[in-house]
Each structure stands twice: as structure tokens, then as C-alpha cells.
C-alpha positions as a Python dict, from the first residue, in 0.01 Angstrom:
ca = {
    (1, 'M'): (0, 0, 0),
    (2, 'K'): (368, -26, 57),
    (3, 'L'): (449, 264, -151),
    (4, 'I'): (151, 430, 4),
    (5, 'T'): (321, 337, 368),
    (6, 'I'): (677, 444, 247),
    (7, 'S'): (526, 767, 161),
    (8, 'L'): (384, 877, 479),
    (9, 'I'): (718, 794, 641),
    (10, 'V'): (921, 1046, 435),
    (11, 'A'): (635, 1273, 492),
    (12, 'V'): (640, 1231, 833),
    (13, 'A'): (1010, 1304, 836),
    (14, 'F'): (1009, 1632, 607),
    (15, 'S'): (787, 1772, 823),
    (16, 'V'): (963, 1717, 1136),
    (17, 'I'): (1265, 1841, 1032),
    (18, 'L'): (1069, 2160, 843),
    (19, 'S'): (928, 2189, 1201),
    (20, 'A'): (1244, 2257, 1359),
    (21, 'S'): (1416, 2566, 1370),
    (22, 'T'): (1671, 2658, 1107),
    (23, 'A'): (1961, 2622, 1373),
    (24, 'E'): (1866, 2324, 1431),
    (25, 'R'): (1852, 2211, 1072),
    (26, 'V'): (2183, 2339, 984),
    (27, 'S'): (2326, 2125, 1310),
    (28, 'H'): (2141, 1838, 1221),
    (29, 'W'): (2285, 1836, 860),
    (30, 'R'): (2642, 1941, 969),
    (31, 'K'): (2666, 1685, 1213),
    (32, 'L'): (2621, 1435, 967),
    (33, 'K'): (2824, 1550, 707),
    (34, 'A'): (3103, 1549, 994),
    (35, 'E'): (3021, 1215, 1101),
    (36, 'S'): (3034, 1069, 762),
    (37, 'S'): (3415, 1181, 691),
    (38, 'S'): (3692, 1152, 938),
    (39, 'T'): (3714, 1520, 1090),
    (40, 'F'): (3515, 1606, 1354),
    (41, 'N'): (3407, 1994, 1466),
    (42, 'V'): (3319, 2076, 1801),
    (43, 'L'): (3105, 2355, 1665),
    (44, 'D'): (2931, 2056, 1474),
    (45, 'Y'): (2834, 1892, 1848),
    (46, 'G'): (2676, 2189, 2015),
    (47, 'A'): (2960, 2401, 2116),
    (48, 'K'): (2920, 2780, 2129),
    (49, 'G'): (3269, 2913, 2160),
    (50, 'D'): (3207, 3248, 2304),
    (51, 'G'): (3388, 3187, 2624),
    (52, 'H'): (3091, 3187, 2833),
    (53, 'A'): (2874, 2891, 2778),
    (54, 'D'): (2991, 2596, 2885),
    (55, 'D'): (3130, 2384, 2632),
    (56, 'T'): (3236, 2092, 2795),
    (57, 'K'): (3003, 1860, 2650),
    (58, 'A'): (3018, 1913, 2335),
    (59, 'F'): (3401, 1846, 2332),
    (60, 'E'): (3310, 1503, 2528),
    (61, 'D'): (3025, 1434, 2249),
    (62, 'A'): (3294, 1546, 1951),
    (63, 'W'): (3568, 1303, 2112),
    (64, 'A'): (3355, 1006, 2162),
    (65, 'V'): (3249, 972, 1776),
    (66, 'A'): (3657, 1088, 1693),
    (67, 'C'): (3771, 834, 1901),
    (68, 'K'): (3612, 525, 1684),
    (69, 'V'): (3738, 697, 1348),
    (70, 'E'): (4123, 557, 1341),
    (71, 'G'): (4319, 859, 1200),
    (72, 'S'): (4033, 1109, 1264),
    (73, 'T'): (4088, 1466, 1347),
    (74, 'M'): (3914, 1620, 1615),
    (75, 'V'): (3858, 2029, 1551),
    (76, 'V'): (3859, 2286, 1790),
    (77, 'P'): (3858, 2596, 1536),
    (78, 'S'): (3995, 2940, 1551),
    (79, 'G'): (3825, 3212, 1588),
    (80, 'S'): (3665, 3119, 1887),
    (81, 'V'): (3715, 3025, 2234),
    (82, 'F'): (3541, 2773, 2478),
    (83, 'L'): (3527, 2749, 2803),
    (84, 'V'): (3543, 2353, 2933),
    (85, 'K'): (3551, 2221, 3254),
    (86, 'P'): (3769, 1969, 3378),
    (87, 'I'): (3749, 1686, 3092),
    (88, 'S'): (3942, 1366, 3033),
    (89, 'F'): (4006, 1212, 2675),
    (90, 'S'): (3991, 856, 2751),
    (91, 'G'): (4181, 599, 2503),
    (92, 'S'): (3993, 323, 2613),
    (93, 'N'): (3843, 147, 2326),
    (94, 'C'): (3998, 426, 2096),
    (95, 'E'): (4148, 379, 1749),
    (96, 'P'): (4502, 464, 1693),
    (97, 'N'): (4661, 779, 1502),
    (98, 'M'): (4415, 1072, 1653),
    (99, 'V'): (4445, 1413, 1580),
    (100, 'F'): (4322, 1648, 1829),
    (101, 'Q'): (4365, 2028, 1624),
    (102, 'L'): (4373, 2303, 1815),
    (103, 'D'): (4336, 2646, 1664),
    (104, 'G'): (4094, 2822, 1887),
    (105, 'K'): (4138, 2934, 2222),
    (106, 'I'): (4059, 2648, 2514),
    (107, 'I'): (4013, 2874, 2864),
    (108, 'A'): (3912, 2694, 3207),
    (109, 'P'): (3686, 2800, 3465),
    (110, 'T'): (3786, 3029, 3729),
    (111, 'N'): (3448, 2936, 3978),
    (112, 'S'): (3521, 2723, 4259),
    (113, 'A'): (3175, 2491, 4126),
    (114, 'A'): (3379, 2363, 3794),
    (115, 'W'): (3680, 2246, 4004),
    (116, 'G'): (3541, 1987, 4279),
    (117, 'S'): (3728, 1903, 4609),
    (118, 'A'): (4038, 1800, 4442),
    (119, 'T'): (4107, 1796, 4074),
    (120, 'L'): (4447, 1718, 3972),
    (121, 'Q'): (4415, 1794, 3597),
    (122, 'W'): (4220, 2023, 3373),
    (123, 'L'): (4277, 1861, 3035),
    (124, 'E'): (4439, 1512, 3027),
    (125, 'F'): (4439, 1278, 2753),
    (126, 'K'): (4522, 904, 2896),
    (127, 'K'): (4574, 515, 2726),
    (128, 'L'): (4668, 663, 2402),
    (129, 'N'): (4783, 520, 2119),
    (130, 'M'): (4960, 714, 1881),
    (131, 'V'): (4773, 1105, 1951),
    (132, 'T'): (4938, 1474, 1829),
    (133, 'I'): (4805, 1799, 1968),
    (134, 'K'): (4893, 2064, 1706),
    (135, 'G'): (4786, 2354, 1591),
    (136, 'K'): (4828, 2766, 1650),
    (137, 'G'): (4542, 2774, 1940),
    (138, 'V'): (4601, 2848, 2300),
    (139, 'I'): (4536, 2672, 2627),
    (140, 'D'): (4469, 2957, 2918),
    (141, 'G'): (4430, 2829, 3262),
    (142, 'Q'): (4341, 3193, 3362),
    (143, 'G'): (4574, 3113, 3681),
    (144, 'S'): (4630, 3400, 3863),
    (145, 'V'): (4271, 3303, 4040),
    (146, 'W'): (4488, 3027, 4187),
    (147, 'W'): (4782, 3207, 4296),
    (148, 'N'): (4693, 3353, 4550),
    (149, 'D'): (5009, 3221, 4780),
    (150, 'S'): (5194, 3511, 4546),
    (151, 'P'): (5243, 3876, 4696),
    (152, 'S'): (5219, 4020, 4322),
    (153, 'Y'): (4812, 3905, 4326),
    (154, 'N'): (4526, 4050, 4530),
    (155, 'P'): (4358, 3740, 4746),
    (156, 'T'): (4033, 4016, 4753),
    (157, 'E'): (4066, 3998, 4367),
    (158, 'V'): (4065, 3655, 4364),
    (159, 'M'): (3820, 3557, 4552),
    (160, 'L'): (3570, 3752, 4377),
    (161, 'K'): (3671, 3616, 4066),
    (162, 'S'): (3627, 3258, 4204),
    (163, 'S'): (3328, 3326, 4373),
    (164, 'G'): (3411, 3097, 4627),
    (165, 'R'): (3754, 2946, 4738),
    (166, 'L'): (3913, 2719, 4546),
    (167, 'P'): (4043, 2370, 4594),
    (168, 'S'): (4378, 2399, 4732),
    (169, 'T'): (4508, 2164, 4514),
    (170, 'K'): (4600, 2313, 4196),
    (171, 'P'): (4556, 2174, 3879),
    (172, 'T'): (4765, 2057, 3586),
    (173, 'A'): (4665, 2207, 3235),
    (174, 'L'): (4757, 1940, 3052),
    (175, 'R'): (4838, 1607, 3124),
    (176, 'F'): (4926, 1287, 2932),
    (177, 'Y'): (4900, 950, 3111),
    (178, 'G'): (4992, 610, 3042),
    (179, 'S'): (4977, 679, 2642),
    (180, 'D'): (5251, 599, 2342),
    (181, 'G'): (5375, 823, 2085),
    (182, 'V'): (5249, 1102, 2170),
    (183, 'I'): (5302, 1465, 1998),
    (184, 'V'): (5290, 1790, 2099),
    (185, 'T'): (5368, 2094, 1846),
    (186, 'G'): (5262, 2428, 1738),
    (187, 'I'): (5034, 2545, 2040),
    (188, 'T'): (5079, 2773, 2313),
    (189, 'I'): (4985, 2680, 2701),
    (190, 'Q'): (4949, 2985, 2898),
    (191, 'N'): (4867, 3063, 3297),
    (192, 'S'): (4856, 2729, 3423),
    (193, 'Q'): (4691, 2673, 3756),
    (194, 'E'): (5032, 2496, 3866),
    (195, 'T'): (5184, 2260, 3554),
    (196, 'H'): (5186, 2348, 3232),
    (197, 'L'): (5221, 1979, 3053),
    (198, 'K'): (5281, 1723, 3221),
    (199, 'F'): (5362, 1343, 3087),
    (200, 'D'): (5333, 1097, 3319),
    (201, 'S'): (5424, 691, 3250),
    (202, 'C'): (5415, 783, 2874),
    (203, 'T'): (5671, 661, 2577),
    (204, 'N'): (5779, 810, 2274),
    (205, 'V'): (5702, 1143, 2342),
    (206, 'Q'): (5802, 1482, 2122),
    (207, 'V'): (5683, 1806, 2239),
    (208, 'F'): (5865, 2075, 1980),
    (209, 'D'): (5768, 2424, 1844),
    (210, 'I'): (5520, 2512, 2169),
    (211, 'N'): (5531, 2856, 2406),
    (212, 'V'): (5483, 2789, 2774),
    (213, 'S'): (5410, 3127, 2948),
    (214, 'S'): (5331, 3232, 3282),
    (215, 'P'): (5461, 3497, 3482),
    (216, 'G'): (5784, 3439, 3669),
    (217, 'D'): (5614, 3493, 4002),
    (218, 'S'): (5353, 3263, 3961),
    (219, 'P'): (5351, 3010, 4250),
    (220, 'N'): (5473, 2602, 4142),
    (221, 'T'): (5383, 2657, 3749),
    (222, 'D'): (5607, 2412, 3580),
    (223, 'G'): (5678, 2435, 3197),
    (224, 'I'): (5701, 2102, 3117),
    (225, 'H'): (5751, 1779, 3363),
    (226, 'L'): (5813, 1470, 3306),
    (227, 'Q'): (5750, 1155, 3506),
    (228, 'N'): (5830, 777, 3464),
    (229, 'S'): (5809, 856, 3107),
    (230, 'K'): (6073, 697, 2857),
    (231, 'A'): (6224, 817, 2511),
    (232, 'V'): (6099, 1184, 2536),
    (233, 'V'): (6244, 1464, 2277),
    (234, 'I'): (6179, 1811, 2413),
    (235, 'Y'): (6319, 2078, 2158),
    (236, 'S'): (6239, 2386, 1952),
    (237, 'S'): (6027, 2539, 2229),
    (238, 'T'): (6000, 2848, 2508),
    (239, 'L'): (5929, 2760, 2801),
    (240, 'A'): (5898, 3065, 3061),
    (241, 'C'): (5715, 3065, 3368),
    (242, 'G'): (5732, 3041, 3777),
    (243, 'D'): (5899, 2739, 3887),
    (244, 'D'): (6146, 2502, 3648),
    (245, 'C'): (6097, 2524, 3276),
    (246, 'I'): (6171, 2162, 3267),
    (247, 'S'): (6125, 1913, 3567),
    (248, 'I'): (6247, 1533, 3536),
    (249, 'Q'): (6142, 1291, 3794),
    (250, 'T'): (6169, 944, 3898),
    (251, 'G'): (6102, 717, 3632),
    (252, 'C'): (6235, 898, 3325),
    (253, 'L'): (6503, 736, 3139),
    (254, 'D'): (6640, 830, 2757),
    (255, 'I'): (6520, 1217, 2752),
    (256, 'Y'): (6667, 1448, 2496),
    (257, 'V'): (6607, 1784, 2526),
    (258, 'H'): (6729, 2020, 2303),
    (259, 'D'): (6729, 2411, 2123),
    (260, 'V'): (6546, 2534, 2395),
    (261, 'N'): (6516, 2861, 2533),
    (262, 'C'): (6413, 2899, 2920),
    (263, 'G'): (6366, 3188, 3145),
    (264, 'P'): (6207, 3294, 3357),
    (265, 'G'): (6189, 3016, 3584),
    (266, 'H'): (6373, 2825, 3828),
    (267, 'G'): (6572, 2658, 3497),
    (268, 'I'): (6592, 2311, 3394),
    (269, 'S'): (6607, 2041, 3680),
    (270, 'I'): (6631, 1707, 3786),
    (271, 'G'): (6420, 1653, 4040),
    (272, 'S'): (6329, 1673, 4336),
    (273, 'L'): (6372, 1295, 4403),
    (274, 'G'): (6371, 1088, 4701),
    (275, 'R'): (6090, 1245, 4906),
    (276, 'E'): (5950, 1077, 5185),
    (277, 'N'): (6214, 808, 5189),
    (278, 'T'): (6102, 692, 4857),
    (279, 'K'): (6350, 506, 4552),
    (280, 'A'): (6438, 775, 4260),
    (281, 'C'): (6583, 620, 3938),
    (282, 'V'): (6685, 843, 3662),
    (283, 'R'): (6917, 775, 3385),
    (284, 'N'): (7051, 911, 3008),
    (285, 'I'): (6978, 1238, 3047),
    (286, 'T'): (7076, 1471, 2761),
    (287, 'V'): (7027, 1879, 2782),
    (288, 'Q'): (7238, 2050, 2478),
    (289, 'D'): (7208, 2364, 2337),
    (290, 'V'): (7011, 2538, 2543),
    (291, 'T'): (6966, 2944, 2676),
    (292, 'I'): (6867, 3026, 3009),
    (293, 'Q'): (6821, 3358, 3117),
    (294, 'N'): (6682, 3531, 3452),
    (295, 'T'): (6626, 3214, 3666),
    (296, 'L'): (6703, 3080, 3951),
    (297, 'T'): (6927, 2792, 3883),
    (298, 'G'): (7055, 2700, 3478),
    (299, 'V'): (7101, 2315, 3499),
    (300, 'R'): (7052, 2180, 3866),
    (301, 'I'): (7002, 1817, 3974),
    (302, 'K'): (6848, 1803, 4346),
    (303, 'T'): (6742, 1509, 4574),
    (304, 'R'): (6618, 1494, 4929),
    (305, 'Q'): (6761, 1297, 5217),
    (306, 'G'): (6659, 983, 5344),
    (307, 'G'): (6582, 832, 4962),
    (308, 'S'): (6722, 608, 4769),
    (309, 'G'): (6813, 518, 4392),
    (310, 'S'): (7065, 680, 4159),
    (311, 'V'): (7051, 944, 3891),
    (312, 'Q'): (7361, 875, 3676),
    (313, 'N'): (7485, 913, 3292),
    (314, 'I'): (7337, 1340, 3262),
    (315, 'M'): (7483, 1549, 3000),
    (316, 'F'): (7456, 1911, 3020),
    (317, 'S'): (7648, 2043, 2731),
    (318, 'N'): (7624, 2424, 2464),
    (319, 'I'): (7443, 2605, 2792),
    (320, 'Q'): (7471, 3015, 2738),
    (321, 'V'): (7315, 3132, 3075),
    (322, 'S'): (7281, 3454, 3129),
    (323, 'G'): (7158, 3697, 3466),
    (324, 'V'): (7111, 3303, 3610),
    (325, 'Q'): (7168, 3332, 3991),
    (326, 'T'): (7323, 2955, 4013),
    (327, 'P'): (7424, 2809, 3656),
    (328, 'I'): (7560, 2478, 3769),
    (329, 'S'): (7402, 2332, 4084),
    (330, 'I'): (7388, 1919, 4211),
    (331, 'D'): (7193, 1970, 4601),
    (332, 'Q'): (7143, 1634, 4807),
    (333, 'Y'): (7023, 1839, 5123),
    (334, 'Y'): (6736, 1999, 4922),
    (335, 'C'): (6462, 2091, 5153),
    (336, 'E'): (6098, 2269, 5094),
    (337, 'G'): (6075, 2475, 5381),
    (338, 'G'): (6360, 2406, 5575),
    (339, 'K'): (6190, 2196, 5787),
    (340, 'C'): (6378, 1829, 5665),
    (341, 'K'): (6513, 1628, 5916),
    (342, 'N'): (6967, 1502, 5846),
    (343, 'E'): (6944, 1144, 5702),
    (344, 'S'): (7258, 893, 5632),
    (345, 'S'): (7038, 705, 5308),
    (346, 'A'): (7059, 915, 4985),
    (347, 'V'): (6995, 917, 4601),
    (348, 'A'): (7299, 847, 4414),
    (349, 'V'): (7444, 1088, 4197),
    (350, 'T'): (7696, 1015, 3950),
    (351, 'N'): (7876, 1076, 3630),
    (352, 'I'): (7703, 1400, 3548),
    (353, 'H'): (7905, 1583, 3290),
    (354, 'Y'): (7911, 1969, 3244),
    (355, 'E'): (8061, 2104, 2889),
    (356, 'N'): (8083, 2409, 2724),
    (357, 'I'): (7834, 2626, 2964),
    (358, 'K'): (7909, 3005, 2941),
    (359, 'G'): (7765, 3325, 3029),
    (360, 'T'): (7672, 3506, 3347),
    (361, 'Y'): (7557, 3447, 3713),
    (362, 'T'): (7459, 3649, 3997),
    (363, 'K'): (7486, 3463, 4313),
    (364, 'E'): (7772, 3188, 4229),
    (365, 'P'): (7863, 2954, 3956),
    (366, 'I'): (7885, 2631, 4068),
    (367, 'Y'): (7721, 2461, 4352),
    (368, 'F'): (7805, 2104, 4488),
    (369, 'A'): (7617, 1975, 4798),
    (370, 'C'): (7651, 1601, 4820),
    (371, 'S'): (7578, 1346, 5051),
    (372, 'D'): (7822, 1241, 5346),
    (373, 'N'): (7752, 937, 5309),
    (374, 'L'): (7701, 891, 4958),
    (375, 'P'): (7893, 1119, 4772),
    (376, 'C'): (7850, 1233, 4436),
    (377, 'T'): (8108, 1092, 4204),
    (378, 'G'): (8228, 1104, 3800),
    (379, 'I'): (8177, 1464, 3797),
    (380, 'T'): (8368, 1633, 3467),
    (381, 'L'): (8392, 2014, 3361),
    (382, 'D'): (8506, 2112, 3067),
    (383, 'T'): (8537, 2436, 2879),
    (384, 'I'): (8335, 2607, 3180),
    (385, 'Q'): (8348, 3011, 3147),
    (386, 'L'): (8104, 3213, 3418),
    (387, 'E'): (8117, 3559, 3479),
    (388, 'S'): (7971, 3744, 3756),
    (389, 'T'): (7750, 4054, 3726),
    (390, 'Q'): (7818, 4134, 4114),
    (391, 'N'): (8006, 4051, 4427),
    (392, 'S'): (7933, 3689, 4480),
    (393, 'N'): (8034, 3376, 4618),
    (394, 'V'): (8313, 3101, 4471),
    (395, 'P'): (8241, 2767, 4365),
    (396, 'F'): (8125, 2532, 4647),
    (397, 'C'): (8163, 2190, 4656),
    (398, 'W'): (8131, 1950, 4977),
    (399, 'E'): (8185, 1535, 4900),
    (400, 'A'): (8199, 1593, 4530),
    (401, 'Y'): (8435, 1378, 4302),
    (402, 'G'): (8553, 1423, 3971),
    (403, 'E'): (8781, 1552, 3712),
    (404, 'L'): (8846, 1904, 3565),
    (405, 'K'): (8876, 1856, 3189),
    (406, 'T'): (9025, 2191, 3100),
    (407, 'N'): (9094, 2483, 3331),
    (408, 'T'): (8763, 2674, 3420),
    (409, 'I'): (8628, 3029, 3453),
    (410, 'P'): (8609, 3055, 3799),
    (411, 'P'): (8838, 2833, 3878),
    (412, 'V'): (8695, 2540, 4041),
    (413, 'E'): (8943, 2435, 4323),
    (414, 'C'): (8705, 2258, 4557),
    (415, 'L'): (8620, 1978, 4334),
    (416, 'Q'): (8817, 1648, 4480),
    (417, 'R'): (8976, 1417, 4223),
    (418, 'G'): (8902, 1090, 4158),
    (419, 'S'): (8661, 866, 4367),
    (420, 'P'): (8595, 804, 4773),
    (421, 'L'): (8760, 554, 4928),
    (422, 'S'): (8402, 373, 4977),
    (423, 'T'): (8100, 525, 4827),
    (424, 'G'): (7827, 234, 4867),
    (425, 'I'): (7701, 263, 4523),
    (426, 'S'): (7746, -100, 4490),
    (427, 'N'): (7500, -98, 4775),
    (428, 'I'): (7266, 55, 4581),
    (429, 'D'): (6937, -101, 4467),
    (430, 'S'): (6923, -144, 4126),
    (431, 'C'): (6730, 80, 3905),
}
């Protein structure tokens, strides 16, 4: 009797499988095979990869299974285009050492219904331990539908494409939050709605061999944005965008940028810091062996009046600039929109070193606009050779103190030697 019962169960199961369509059977067996290994292909979880069907759920399902396997790989295969809505790949209850193998192309939706009222990011990875995104694939934010503030884009065309009004909050294309041991390599991120790649509250980050690409007039499309992150290395990458190639914000410590090509864009910036009277702390930043071309600034520090805290121990070295408006800049009066009121407090700027910065500029070679109440101190200039390509201004300094290690081209006669009698630095809140 037991033998007959077992045979009956097998026969029923077999008949169910036969009754399914060929596609369903193939998908079923591929999924079983995938789940028996450590590699999880989104095609096995229902993704179409045709650039039109919504593949969000397939990505969620593949991630949910891969997340349970230590050292797993989630595969986005080459030869396909995947339309994915805003999605969060959470590390809660995930095993470590996951790999997101991106060889295909992921595109963002352009219709307003997909975004809700105020989505802050499109693709998010959060609270992960040892995660890698790698491959030769592309993340495309299709950002032109969001750039209606730019005169280069037709607002009527934007409205037609988006099938309704998009939210005013533009999302970051790829964001990492609260993660440790992050590697991003090989991929291309292009046409982001706003910032292309953001790290918030992350530690031990490596970014290398990536490409960021959006038009030079695409608004607020920072290349890489760092905030409250520590021990970050960015190298061997090309960053072309409509804002800062790299933006280093408050809470950043031990950041090393080298062998990066920047432009177009706004250069490599620390800040802006101290917005709305907040405290900002940034220290131990090194930017070296980089090329910057056709940008608003080269290497820049920008803070807002009314802030507090400090920017200290910064090294900019071996910087080659070409056609940059202002290659070297510190601006403690930074103000977007020109409607900021004068305030006495400021984010302190101290121990800032410029070494071997050469090339051409179009507006002014050096701009140091420092606070009346909290001057910039410890500025050093060593081997600075900047040639004008047109009629331009001489170096500008206001309340800037430091030392010329060598003669500079052009001469920087405005930098005050030594230190001010009283800087107030000893009264700064500890960072």
C-alpha cells in the first residue's frame, strides 16, 4: 500500500510539471539549479531584460535568496537591459561577502508614477558587511527627464517623456548606507537624476576603475559624494558630470583620492560645510596625481557662514589642470543663490597644503576668501605654476595666512606670512 501511495504522489507531481508550459518548466529547473549553488541570476527569478518590462520584483527575489548565502553572487547578465524601479538591497540578516555582478544594463523608469513623492535614491545598498559591485555593466539614470532646470533641455519634452510631473526631489542613482568593506569597480554610472554614487556612514571603501558620465550642464549631478564616511580610497577612475567630480562632506576622515581624471564638472571639492549653522568636521584628506580639465574649479574648499567645526590636514599634490576657471580655491563665504546673511562664526580651515599644481586657468589662479573672525591658517604653497589662457585676475587672498615654500607662477603676494594674532581656533568645538 505504501509503495502504491508513493507512486501515486510521483505520478501526480510529474503530471503537474508536464501540464506547465515549456517556459515555466525551464524557469523552474533553472531556479532550482541556481539555488543549489552560490550564484543567482536575475533571469532565473523572472526578469525579462527587454528594457520595457518591470524587473524590480525579480531583482528583489534574487537578492532575498542570495542574501542568505555567504560569499554569494547575484548576477545581472550581459546582453540584457533591465528596467528597475527604486529598490533597496538591505543587509539586514544577510551573510557577508556578497557580490553584485553587473554585466548588463540597468535603467531607471522615466514615468512619475514609479517614483512616489520624494524618493531619495534609486538603487540603494544598506547595512552590508563586505559587499562588492563589479563588472562591465551600466547603471543609467536616464536623468534628462529630471534636468528641466537646465536651459539645454526642453521642458516640454521632459513633460511628454515623464507622463506627468516628476517629484522635485531628485534621487541619487547608486547609494551605499551604513556599510563596511565596500568595493565598487569596473562599472559605468551615467546620466544620473542627481548624484551618481554616494557613500553615507560607510567605512573601508574602495572605488576604482569606474566611469561616471553625464553632460557638463546637467544640474547637481555630482560624480562621487562622501558623507560621514571613513577610510575611503578612490582611484583609477574617470569622472565627467555637471557638478563636483568628488564631493567630500562633513564627517569624512582618512580619504585618499589618486589617479583620477575629472572633467567636465566643478572639480574636486571639500564641502560645502556648515549649512544652516551646523557643525562640520573633515580631516586627513589627500588628493594627488589627478588631472582636471574644463571645470569650474580645480581643488576647492567651500564653507558657509554661521557654521562651526573644522577642515584640517588636507593635501592637494601633483594636480594637472587644463582650462580650469579657478584651479585653487578656499571660499568661507560660499552661498548658493546669493541670499546668505553675514555671520561671525565659521568652519575653521587650517593646515591646507598645495604642492606641484600646474597647468592653465581661465579666470583666476588662486582664490582664498577666508573669514574675518576665523582666518585660514597653515596654508602652504609649493611648486605652483599656473598660466592664464586669456585676460584674467591675479591671485586673491583675504584673511589667509601661511607660507610660500617656493616661488610661484604667478606670484602670490597676497598670502600673509605666519599666523594671525588671534584665530579663535583653540575655542573650536572638538571634532
